[in-house]
Amino acid sequence: MRSALARIGTAMAVAALLVGCSGGGGETTAEPEGLTAAEACGGFAKDAPVSAALKAVLGGDRFEDDLSKPEKAVERVREDAAAPWADSYRPQPVTYCGLQSAEEASRNLKIEVNAAGKGPYGPGPKLAKEVTSYTSGLAAFTSSGLGYVYFSCRLKAPAHEIAVETTIWGPAGVPDTDLAQRTRLITLANAAARQVAAELGCTGTGLVTGLPAKARP
């Protein structure tokens, strides 16, 4: 009798082991695809306010890279800072960060950087009525789809002091009356500008940390 019970117990144990090995007893949860905010574009959005802005803009918490060239973008600005400029020279912007939602590719954003010519760097009297201005760098302003952050960058000789333009394009179709979207975009552009400035080794940028304050409605 004991022998029969032992054989039954052994058979049940083997069956349980086989079921476990085959995965029939449970389901594994797949890791979400895509980059997290802390991983995207060198981690410029790793801080909580910037991460929240990125997730709100792209409508999710996972992202796909879309032709980002951060090293090339920074190197181009560094070269422009060291080169003599003619009045007719127009530096070409490079995509520092391109991202799209991992769930909806049509929701995307792009951040470009380039050395800027002589100012003024504000939106100008006509455009000022169409955008919201913020206090960061030399100038910071945005609509609900397009924004700019300019900052001053002093580098070691033989480079000369330059202004750097950071441009952000948000997803299409956002109403221009969405003022919260403006703050999200300027938060992302400012964070990217700060990261570019750090990579270049700029001093005297005037860029603020976290969320830039509104200079005017």
JSON list of C-alpha atoms in Angstrom, two decimals:
[
{"chain": "A", "resi": 1, "resn": "MET", "atom": "CA", "xyz": [0.00, 0.00, 0.00]},
{"chain": "A", "resi": 2, "resn": "ARG", "atom": "CA", "xyz": [2.75, 2.39, 0.96]},
{"chain": "A", "resi": 3, "resn": "SER", "atom": "CA", "xyz": [4.62, 1.51, -2.22]},
{"chain": "A", "resi": 4, "resn": "ALA", "atom": "CA", "xyz": [1.57, 2.32, -4.34]},
{"chain": "A", "resi": 5, "resn": "LEU", "atom": "CA", "xyz": [1.10, 5.67, -2.61]},
{"chain": "A", "resi": 6, "resn": "ALA", "atom": "CA", "xyz": [4.76, 6.47, -3.12]},
{"chain": "A", "resi": 7, "resn": "ARG", "atom": "CA", "xyz": [4.47, 5.73, -6.83]},
{"chain": "A", "resi": 8, "resn": "ILE", "atom": "CA", "xyz": [1.39, 7.98, -7.10]},
{"chain": "A", "resi": 9, "resn": "GLY", "atom": "CA", "xyz": [3.15, 10.79, -5.23]},
{"chain": "A", "resi": 10, "resn": "THR", "atom": "CA", "xyz": [6.19, 10.53, -7.48]},
{"chain": "A", "resi": 11, "resn": "ALA", "atom": "CA", "xyz": [4.03, 10.59, -10.61]},
{"chain": "A", "resi": 12, "resn": "MET", "atom": "CA", "xyz": [2.20, 13.71, -9.41]},
{"chain": "A", "resi": 13, "resn": "ALA", "atom": "CA", "xyz": [5.48, 15.47, -8.63]},
{"chain": "A", "resi": 14, "resn": "VAL", "atom": "CA", "xyz": [6.85, 14.68, -12.09]},
{"chain": "A", "resi": 15, "resn": "ALA", "atom": "CA", "xyz": [3.63, 15.90, -13.72]},
{"chain": "A", "resi": 16, "resn": "ALA", "atom": "CA", "xyz": [3.78, 19.15, -11.76]},
{"chain": "A", "resi": 17, "resn": "LEU", "atom": "CA", "xyz": [7.40, 19.64, -12.79]},
{"chain": "A", "resi": 18, "resn": "LEU", "atom": "CA", "xyz": [6.57, 19.11, -16.45]},
{"chain": "A", "resi": 19, "resn": "VAL", "atom": "CA", "xyz": [3.68, 21.55, -16.32]},
{"chain": "A", "resi": 20, "resn": "GLY", "atom": "CA", "xyz": [5.91, 24.13, -14.69]},
{"chain": "A", "resi": 21, "resn": "CYS", "atom": "CA", "xyz": [8.62, 23.68, -17.31]},
{"chain": "A", "resi": 22, "resn": "SER", "atom": "CA", "xyz": [6.16, 23.96, -20.18]},
{"chain": "A", "resi": 23, "resn": "GLY", "atom": "CA", "xyz": [4.68, 27.19, -18.80]},
{"chain": "A", "resi": 24, "resn": "GLY", "atom": "CA", "xyz": [1.22, 25.73, -18.71]},
{"chain": "A", "resi": 25, "resn": "GLY", "atom": "CA", "xyz": [0.66, 26.72, -15.10]},
{"chain": "A", "resi": 26, "resn": "GLY", "atom": "CA", "xyz": [1.14, 30.48, -15.48]},
{"chain": "A", "resi": 27, "resn": "GLU", "atom": "CA", "xyz": [1.78, 33.36, -17.84]},
{"chain": "A", "resi": 28, "resn": "THR", "atom": "CA", "xyz": [4.83, 35.60, -17.91]},
{"chain": "A", "resi": 29, "resn": "THR", "atom": "CA", "xyz": [4.40, 39.34, -18.32]},
{"chain": "A", "resi": 30, "resn": "ALA", "atom": "CA", "xyz": [6.37, 40.74, -21.26]},
{"chain": "A", "resi": 31, "resn": "GLU", "atom": "CA", "xyz": [8.51, 43.81, -20.69]},
{"chain": "A", "resi": 32, "resn": "PRO", "atom": "CA", "xyz": [7.03, 46.97, -22.27]},
{"chain": "A", "resi": 33, "resn": "GLU", "atom": "CA", "xyz": [8.74, 47.89, -25.51]},
{"chain": "A", "resi": 34, "resn": "GLY", "atom": "CA", "xyz": [10.50, 51.17, -26.10]},
{"chain": "A", "resi": 35, "resn": "LEU", "atom": "CA", "xyz": [12.60, 53.63, -24.12]},
{"chain": "A", "resi": 36, "resn": "THR", "atom": "CA", "xyz": [11.67, 55.11, -20.77]},
{"chain": "A", "resi": 37, "resn": "ALA", "atom": "CA", "xyz": [11.87, 58.85, -20.19]},
{"chain": "A", "resi": 38, "resn": "ALA", "atom": "CA", "xyz": [15.14, 58.34, -18.32]},
{"chain": "A", "resi": 39, "resn": "GLU", "atom": "CA", "xyz": [16.62, 56.49, -21.30]},
{"chain": "A", "resi": 40, "resn": "ALA", "atom": "CA", "xyz": [15.42, 58.72, -24.13]},
{"chain": "A", "resi": 41, "resn": "CYS", "atom": "CA", "xyz": [17.94, 61.04, -25.81]},
{"chain": "A", "resi": 42, "resn": "GLY", "atom": "CA", "xyz": [20.66, 60.64, -23.22]},
{"chain": "A", "resi": 43, "resn": "GLY", "atom": "CA", "xyz": [18.32, 61.04, -20.26]},
{"chain": "A", "resi": 44, "resn": "PHE", "atom": "CA", "xyz": [17.47, 64.72, -20.69]},
{"chain": "A", "resi": 45, "resn": "ALA", "atom": "CA", "xyz": [13.96, 63.96, -19.36]},
{"chain": "A", "resi": 46, "resn": "LYS", "atom": "CA", "xyz": [14.99, 61.90, -16.33]},
{"chain": "A", "resi": 47, "resn": "ASP", "atom": "CA", "xyz": [13.94, 64.52, -13.75]},
{"chain": "A", "resi": 48, "resn": "ALA", "atom": "CA", "xyz": [10.34, 64.21, -12.60]},
{"chain": "A", "resi": 49, "resn": "PRO", "atom": "CA", "xyz": [8.87, 67.46, -14.04]},
{"chain": "A", "resi": 50, "resn": "VAL", "atom": "CA", "xyz": [10.50, 66.85, -17.43]},
{"chain": "A", "resi": 51, "resn": "SER", "atom": "CA", "xyz": [9.53, 63.18, -17.47]},
{"chain": "A", "resi": 52, "resn": "ALA", "atom": "CA", "xyz": [5.92, 64.13, -16.75]},
{"chain": "A", "resi": 53, "resn": "ALA", "atom": "CA", "xyz": [5.97, 66.68, -19.57]},
{"chain": "A", "resi": 54, "resn": "LEU", "atom": "CA", "xyz": [7.34, 64.13, -22.05]},
{"chain": "A", "resi": 55, "resn": "LYS", "atom": "CA", "xyz": [4.74, 61.52, -21.11]},
{"chain": "A", "resi": 56, "resn": "ALA", "atom": "CA", "xyz": [1.93, 64.06, -21.42]},
{"chain": "A", "resi": 57, "resn": "VAL", "atom": "CA", "xyz": [3.13, 65.33, -24.80]},
{"chain": "A", "resi": 58, "resn": "LEU", "atom": "CA", "xyz": [3.50, 61.87, -26.34]},
{"chain": "A", "resi": 59, "resn": "GLY", "atom": "CA", "xyz": [0.62, 60.22, -24.48]},
{"chain": "A", "resi": 60, "resn": "GLY", "atom": "CA", "xyz": [2.45, 57.30, -22.89]},
{"chain": "A", "resi": 61, "resn": "ASP", "atom": "CA", "xyz": [5.50, 56.27, -20.92]},
{"chain": "A", "resi": 62, "resn": "ARG", "atom": "CA", "xyz": [7.44, 54.40, -23.63]},
{"chain": "A", "resi": 63, "resn": "PHE", "atom": "CA", "xyz": [9.09, 55.97, -26.65]},
{"chain": "A", "resi": 64, "resn": "GLU", "atom": "CA", "xyz": [10.89, 55.09, -29.86]},
{"chain": "A", "resi": 65, "resn": "ASP", "atom": "CA", "xyz": [13.90, 57.02, -31.10]},
{"chain": "A", "resi": 66, "resn": "ASP", "atom": "CA", "xyz": [13.32, 58.88, -34.35]},
{"chain": "A", "resi": 67, "resn": "LEU", "atom": "CA", "xyz": [16.61, 59.84, -36.04]},
{"chain": "A", "resi": 68, "resn": "SER", "atom": "CA", "xyz": [18.24, 61.46, -33.00]},
{"chain": "A", "resi": 69, "resn": "LYS", "atom": "CA", "xyz": [21.83, 62.61, -33.58]},
{"chain": "A", "resi": 70, "resn": "PRO", "atom": "CA", "xyz": [22.89, 64.12, -30.26]},
{"chain": "A", "resi": 71, "resn": "GLU", "atom": "CA", "xyz": [26.65, 63.71, -30.72]},
{"chain": "A", "resi": 72, "resn": "LYS", "atom": "CA", "xyz": [26.56, 65.28, -34.18]},
{"chain": "A", "resi": 73, "resn": "ALA", "atom": "CA", "xyz": [24.36, 68.13, -32.96]},
{"chain": "A", "resi": 74, "resn": "VAL", "atom": "CA", "xyz": [26.72, 69.03, -30.11]},
{"chain": "A", "resi": 75, "resn": "GLU", "atom": "CA", "xyz": [29.82, 68.71, -32.28]},
{"chain": "A", "resi": 76, "resn": "ARG", "atom": "CA", "xyz": [28.30, 71.00, -34.92]},
{"chain": "A", "resi": 77, "resn": "VAL", "atom": "CA", "xyz": [27.68, 73.71, -32.33]},
{"chain": "A", "resi": 78, "resn": "ARG", "atom": "CA", "xyz": [31.21, 73.28, -30.98]},
{"chain": "A", "resi": 79, "resn": "GLU", "atom": "CA", "xyz": [32.66, 73.68, -34.48]},
{"chain": "A", "resi": 80, "resn": "ASP", "atom": "CA", "xyz": [30.56, 76.77, -35.13]},
{"chain": "A", "resi": 81, "resn": "ALA", "atom": "CA", "xyz": [31.74, 78.30, -31.86]},
{"chain": "A", "resi": 82, "resn": "ALA", "atom": "CA", "xyz": [35.36, 77.96, -32.97]},
{"chain": "A", "resi": 83, "resn": "ALA", "atom": "CA", "xyz": [34.89, 79.10, -36.59]},
{"chain": "A", "resi": 84, "resn": "PRO", "atom": "CA", "xyz": [34.87, 82.71, -37.80]},
{"chain": "A", "resi": 85, "resn": "TRP", "atom": "CA", "xyz": [31.43, 83.75, -38.99]},
{"chain": "A", "resi": 86, "resn": "ALA", "atom": "CA", "xyz": [30.49, 85.79, -42.00]},
{"chain": "A", "resi": 87, "resn": "ASP", "atom": "CA", "xyz": [27.29, 87.82, -41.77]},
{"chain": "A", "resi": 88, "resn": "SER", "atom": "CA", "xyz": [25.76, 85.57, -44.42]},
{"chain": "A", "resi": 89, "resn": "TYR", "atom": "CA", "xyz": [26.58, 82.32, -42.58]},
{"chain": "A", "resi": 90, "resn": "ARG", "atom": "CA", "xyz": [23.53, 80.37, -41.43]},
{"chain": "A", "resi": 91, "resn": "PRO", "atom": "CA", "xyz": [24.41, 77.34, -39.28]},
{"chain": "A", "resi": 92, "resn": "GLN", "atom": "CA", "xyz": [22.40, 74.24, -40.12]},
{"chain": "A", "resi": 93, "resn": "PRO", "atom": "CA", "xyz": [20.38, 72.76, -37.23]},
{"chain": "A", "resi": 94, "resn": "VAL", "atom": "CA", "xyz": [20.82, 69.10, -36.33]},
{"chain": "A", "resi": 95, "resn": "THR", "atom": "CA", "xyz": [18.21, 66.88, -34.66]},
{"chain": "A", "resi": 96, "resn": "TYR", "atom": "CA", "xyz": [19.41, 66.49, -31.08]},
{"chain": "A", "resi": 97, "resn": "CYS", "atom": "CA", "xyz": [16.38, 64.43, -30.06]},
{"chain": "A", "resi": 98, "resn": "GLY", "atom": "CA", "xyz": [13.64, 62.83, -32.11]},
{"chain": "A", "resi": 99, "resn": "LEU", "atom": "CA", "xyz": [11.03, 60.73, -30.33]},
{"chain": "A", "resi": 100, "resn": "GLN", "atom": "CA", "xyz": [7.68, 59.16, -31.06]},
{"chain": "A", "resi": 101, "resn": "SER", "atom": "CA", "xyz": [5.18, 57.33, -28.90]},
{"chain": "A", "resi": 102, "resn": "ALA", "atom": "CA", "xyz": [5.81, 53.57, -28.78]},
{"chain": "A", "resi": 103, "resn": "GLU", "atom": "CA", "xyz": [2.05, 53.09, -29.05]},
{"chain": "A", "resi": 104, "resn": "GLU", "atom": "CA", "xyz": [1.18, 55.75, -31.64]},
{"chain": "A", "resi": 105, "resn": "ALA", "atom": "CA", "xyz": [3.89, 56.71, -34.13]},
{"chain": "A", "resi": 106, "resn": "SER", "atom": "CA", "xyz": [1.97, 59.79, -35.29]},
{"chain": "A", "resi": 107, "resn": "ARG", "atom": "CA", "xyz": [2.55, 61.38, -31.87]},
{"chain": "A", "resi": 108, "resn": "ASN", "atom": "CA", "xyz": [6.09, 62.64, -32.11]},
{"chain": "A", "resi": 109, "resn": "LEU", "atom": "CA", "xyz": [8.39, 65.50, -31.22]},
{"chain": "A", "resi": 110, "resn": "LYS", "atom": "CA", "xyz": [11.70, 66.83, -32.48]},
{"chain": "A", "resi": 111, "resn": "ILE", "atom": "CA", "xyz": [14.32, 68.99, -30.78]},
{"chain": "A", "resi": 112, "resn": "GLU", "atom": "CA", "xyz": [17.01, 70.67, -32.89]},
{"chain": "A", "resi": 113, "resn": "VAL", "atom": "CA", "xyz": [20.01, 72.73, -31.77]},
{"chain": "A", "resi": 114, "resn": "ASN", "atom": "CA", "xyz": [22.30, 75.06, -33.67]},
{"chain": "A", "resi": 115, "resn": "ALA", "atom": "CA", "xyz": [24.48, 78.09, -33.12]},
{"chain": "A", "resi": 116, "resn": "ALA", "atom": "CA", "xyz": [22.46, 81.26, -33.60]},
{"chain": "A", "resi": 117, "resn": "GLY", "atom": "CA", "xyz": [23.42, 84.54, -35.19]},
{"chain": "A", "resi": 118, "resn": "LYS", "atom": "CA", "xyz": [23.17, 87.96, -33.61]},
{"chain": "A", "resi": 119, "resn": "GLY", "atom": "CA", "xyz": [20.01, 88.79, -31.67]},
{"chain": "A", "resi": 120, "resn": "PRO", "atom": "CA", "xyz": [17.47, 89.93, -30.71]},
{"chain": "A", "resi": 121, "resn": "TYR", "atom": "CA", "xyz": [16.32, 86.46, -29.77]},
{"chain": "A", "resi": 122, "resn": "GLY", "atom": "CA", "xyz": [12.81, 87.16, -28.50]},
{"chain": "A", "resi": 123, "resn": "PRO", "atom": "CA", "xyz": [9.61, 86.51, -30.45]},
{"chain": "A", "resi": 124, "resn": "GLY", "atom": "CA", "xyz": [9.31, 90.07, -31.74]},
{"chain": "A", "resi": 125, "resn": "PRO", "atom": "CA", "xyz": [6.33, 92.40, -31.26]},
{"chain": "A", "resi": 126, "resn": "LYS", "atom": "CA", "xyz": [4.04, 90.68, -33.79]},
{"chain": "A", "resi": 127, "resn": "LEU", "atom": "CA", "xyz": [4.72, 87.12, -32.69]},
{"chain": "A", "resi": 128, "resn": "ALA", "atom": "CA", "xyz": [4.68, 88.03, -28.99]},
{"chain": "A", "resi": 129, "resn": "LYS", "atom": "CA", "xyz": [0.88, 88.09, -29.06]},
{"chain": "A", "resi": 130, "resn": "GLU", "atom": "CA", "xyz": [0.76, 84.54, -30.43]},
{"chain": "A", "resi": 131, "resn": "VAL", "atom": "CA", "xyz": [3.11, 82.82, -27.98]},
{"chain": "A", "resi": 132, "resn": "THR", "atom": "CA", "xyz": [3.83, 82.51, -24.27]},
{"chain": "A", "resi": 133, "resn": "SER", "atom": "CA", "xyz": [7.22, 83.75, -23.06]},
{"chain": "A", "resi": 134, "resn": "TYR", "atom": "CA", "xyz": [9.18, 82.22, -20.19]},
{"chain": "A", "resi": 135, "resn": "THR", "atom": "CA", "xyz": [12.18, 83.21, -18.09]},
{"chain": "A", "resi": 136, "resn": "SER", "atom": "CA", "xyz": [15.16, 81.06, -19.06]},
{"chain": "A", "resi": 137, "resn": "GLY", "atom": "CA", "xyz": [18.34, 81.74, -20.97]},
{"chain": "A", "resi": 138, "resn": "LEU", "atom": "CA", "xyz": [18.38, 84.69, -23.35]},
{"chain": "A", "resi": 139, "resn": "ALA", "atom": "CA", "xyz": [14.81, 84.04, -24.46]},
{"chain": "A", "resi": 140, "resn": "ALA", "atom": "CA", "xyz": [12.24, 81.26, -24.26]},
{"chain": "A", "resi": 141, "resn": "PHE", "atom": "CA", "xyz": [8.83, 81.20, -25.91]},
{"chain": "A", "resi": 142, "resn": "THR", "atom": "CA", "xyz": [6.41, 78.74, -27.43]},
{"chain": "A", "resi": 143, "resn": "SER", "atom": "CA", "xyz": [3.05, 78.14, -29.03]},
{"chain": "A", "resi": 144, "resn": "SER", "atom": "CA", "xyz": [1.26, 74.81, -28.57]},
{"chain": "A", "resi": 145, "resn": "GLY", "atom": "CA", "xyz": [3.21, 73.29, -31.45]},
{"chain": "A", "resi": 146, "resn": "LEU", "atom": "CA", "xyz": [6.55, 75.08, -31.73]},
{"chain": "A", "resi": 147, "resn": "GLY", "atom": "CA", "xyz": [8.92, 76.57, -29.18]},
{"chain": "A", "resi": 148, "resn": "TYR", "atom": "CA", "xyz": [12.38, 78.11, -28.82]},
{"chain": "A", "resi": 149, "resn": "VAL", "atom": "CA", "xyz": [14.97, 78.46, -26.08]},
{"chain": "A", "resi": 150, "resn": "TYR", "atom": "CA", "xyz": [18.06, 80.61, -26.68]},
{"chain": "A", "resi": 151, "resn": "PHE", "atom": "CA", "xyz": [21.02, 80.60, -24.34]},
{"chain": "A", "resi": 152, "resn": "SER", "atom": "CA", "xyz": [24.45, 82.16, -24.22]},
{"chain": "A", "resi": 153, "resn": "CYS", "atom": "CA", "xyz": [27.45, 79.84, -24.25]},
{"chain": "A", "resi": 154, "resn": "ARG", "atom": "CA", "xyz": [30.98, 80.87, -23.30]},
{"chain": "A", "resi": 155, "resn": "LEU", "atom": "CA", "xyz": [33.62, 78.31, -24.25]},
{"chain": "A", "resi": 156, "resn": "LYS", "atom": "CA", "xyz": [37.36, 78.21, -23.79]},
{"chain": "A", "resi": 157, "resn": "ALA", "atom": "CA", "xyz": [39.58, 79.91, -26.40]},
{"chain": "A", "resi": 158, "resn": "PRO", "atom": "CA", "xyz": [39.89, 79.80, -29.35]},
{"chain": "A", "resi": 159, "resn": "ALA", "atom": "CA", "xyz": [36.11, 79.47, -29.33]},
{"chain": "A", "resi": 160, "resn": "HIS", "atom": "CA", "xyz": [34.11, 82.66, -28.99]},
{"chain": "A", "resi": 161, "resn": "GLU", "atom": "CA", "xyz": [30.90, 83.32, -27.06]},
{"chain": "A", "resi": 162, "resn": "ILE", "atom": "CA", "xyz": [27.86, 82.28, -29.04]},
{"chain": "A", "resi": 163, "resn": "ALA", "atom": "CA", "xyz": [24.11, 81.98, -28.67]},
{"chain": "A", "resi": 164, "resn": "VAL", "atom": "CA", "xyz": [22.59, 78.53, -29.08]},
{"chain": "A", "resi": 165, "resn": "GLU", "atom": "CA", "xyz": [19.09, 78.06, -30.47]},
{"chain": "A", "resi": 166, "resn": "THR", "atom": "CA", "xyz": [17.05, 75.10, -29.24]},
{"chain": "A", "resi": 167, "resn": "THR", "atom": "CA", "xyz": [13.90, 74.46, -31.26]},
{"chain": "A", "resi": 168, "resn": "ILE", "atom": "CA", "xyz": [11.13, 72.03, -30.36]},
{"chain": "A", "resi": 169, "resn": "TRP", "atom": "CA", "xyz": [8.26, 70.77, -32.53]},
{"chain": "A", "resi": 170, "resn": "GLY", "atom": "CA", "xyz": [5.42, 69.03, -30.71]},
{"chain": "A", "resi": 171, "resn": "PRO", "atom": "CA", "xyz": [2.76, 66.68, -32.09]},
{"chain": "A", "resi": 172, "resn": "ALA", "atom": "CA", "xyz": [0.48, 68.08, -34.75]},
{"chain": "A", "resi": 173, "resn": "GLY", "atom": "CA", "xyz": [-3.17, 68.85, -34.10]},
{"chain": "A", "resi": 174, "resn": "VAL", "atom": "CA", "xyz": [-2.88, 70.33, -30.59]},
{"chain": "A", "resi": 175, "resn": "PRO", "atom": "CA", "xyz": [-5.15, 73.41, -30.31]},
{"chain": "A", "resi": 176, "resn": "ASP", "atom": "CA", "xyz": [-3.18, 76.62, -29.93]},
{"chain": "A", "resi": 177, "resn": "THR", "atom": "CA", "xyz": [-5.43, 77.47, -27.00]},
{"chain": "A", "resi": 178, "resn": "ASP", "atom": "CA", "xyz": [-3.88, 74.57, -25.04]},
{"chain": "A", "resi": 179, "resn": "LEU", "atom": "CA", "xyz": [-1.69, 76.64, -22.73]},
{"chain": "A", "resi": 180, "resn": "ALA", "atom": "CA", "xyz": [-0.63, 73.60, -20.71]},
{"chain": "A", "resi": 181, "resn": "GLN", "atom": "CA", "xyz": [0.95, 72.15, -23.85]},
{"chain": "A", "resi": 182, "resn": "ARG", "atom": "CA", "xyz": [3.03, 75.29, -24.20]},
{"chain": "A", "resi": 183, "resn": "THR", "atom": "CA", "xyz": [4.47, 74.80, -20.73]},
{"chain": "A", "resi": 184, "resn": "ARG", "atom": "CA", "xyz": [5.19, 71.14, -21.47]},
{"chain": "A", "resi": 185, "resn": "LEU", "atom": "CA", "xyz": [7.07, 71.98, -24.66]},
{"chain": "A", "resi": 186, "resn": "ILE", "atom": "CA", "xyz": [9.14, 74.75, -23.09]},
{"chain": "A", "resi": 187, "resn": "THR", "atom": "CA", "xyz": [9.98, 72.43, -20.18]},
{"chain": "A", "resi": 188, "resn": "LEU", "atom": "CA", "xyz": [11.31, 69.83, -22.62]},
{"chain": "A", "resi": 189, "resn": "ALA", "atom": "CA", "xyz": [13.18, 72.37, -24.74]},
{"chain": "A", "resi": 190, "resn": "ASN", "atom": "CA", "xyz": [14.75, 73.92, -21.65]},
{"chain": "A", "resi": 191, "resn": "ALA", "atom": "CA", "xyz": [15.84, 70.52, -20.32]},
{"chain": "A", "resi": 192, "resn": "ALA", "atom": "CA", "xyz": [17.40, 69.65, -23.68]},
{"chain": "A", "resi": 193, "resn": "ALA", "atom": "CA", "xyz": [19.14, 73.04, -23.77]},
{"chain": "A", "resi": 194, "resn": "ARG", "atom": "CA", "xyz": [20.57, 72.43, -20.30]},
{"chain": "A", "resi": 195, "resn": "GLN", "atom": "CA", "xyz": [21.89, 69.03, -21.37]},
{"chain": "A", "resi": 196, "resn": "VAL", "atom": "CA", "xyz": [23.46, 70.47, -24.53]},
{"chain": "A", "resi": 197, "resn": "ALA", "atom": "CA", "xyz": [25.07, 73.26, -22.50]},
{"chain": "A", "resi": 198, "resn": "ALA", "atom": "CA", "xyz": [26.52, 70.71, -20.09]},
{"chain": "A", "resi": 199, "resn": "GLU", "atom": "CA", "xyz": [27.91, 68.60, -22.92]},
{"chain": "A", "resi": 200, "resn": "LEU", "atom": "CA", "xyz": [29.48, 71.65, -24.54]},
{"chain": "A", "resi": 201, "resn": "GLY", "atom": "CA", "xyz": [30.88, 72.90, -21.24]},
{"chain": "A", "resi": 202, "resn": "CYS", "atom": "CA", "xyz": [29.11, 76.26, -21.52]},
{"chain": "A", "resi": 203, "resn": "THR", "atom": "CA", "xyz": [29.22, 78.83, -18.74]},
{"chain": "A", "resi": 204, "resn": "GLY", "atom": "CA", "xyz": [26.87, 81.74, -18.16]},
{"chain": "A", "resi": 205, "resn": "THR", "atom": "CA", "xyz": [23.88, 80.16, -19.88]},
{"chain": "A", "resi": 206, "resn": "GLY", "atom": "CA", "xyz": [21.13, 81.70, -17.74]},
{"chain": "A", "resi": 207, "resn": "LEU", "atom": "CA", "xyz": [19.10, 78.49, -18.12]},
{"chain": "A", "resi": 208, "resn": "VAL", "atom": "CA", "xyz": [16.84, 77.65, -15.17]},
{"chain": "A", "resi": 209, "resn": "THR", "atom": "CA", "xyz": [16.34, 74.24, -13.62]},
{"chain": "A", "resi": 210, "resn": "GLY", "atom": "CA", "xyz": [12.98, 72.48, -13.69]},
{"chain": "A", "resi": 211, "resn": "LEU", "atom": "CA", "xyz": [9.96, 74.39, -14.97]},
{"chain": "A", "resi": 212, "resn": "PRO", "atom": "CA", "xyz": [10.61, 77.83, -16.49]},
{"chain": "A", "resi": 213, "resn": "ALA", "atom": "CA", "xyz": [8.34, 80.50, -15.07]},
{"chain": "A", "resi": 214, "resn": "LYS", "atom": "CA", "xyz": [6.02, 82.48, -17.32]},
{"chain": "A", "resi": 215, "resn": "ALA", "atom": "CA", "xyz": [7.32, 85.89, -18.22]},
{"chain": "A", "resi": 216, "resn": "ARG", "atom": "CA", "xyz": [3.89, 86.87, -19.47]},
{"chain": "A", "resi": 217, "resn": "PRO", "atom": "CA", "xyz": [0.59, 85.06, -20.21]}
]
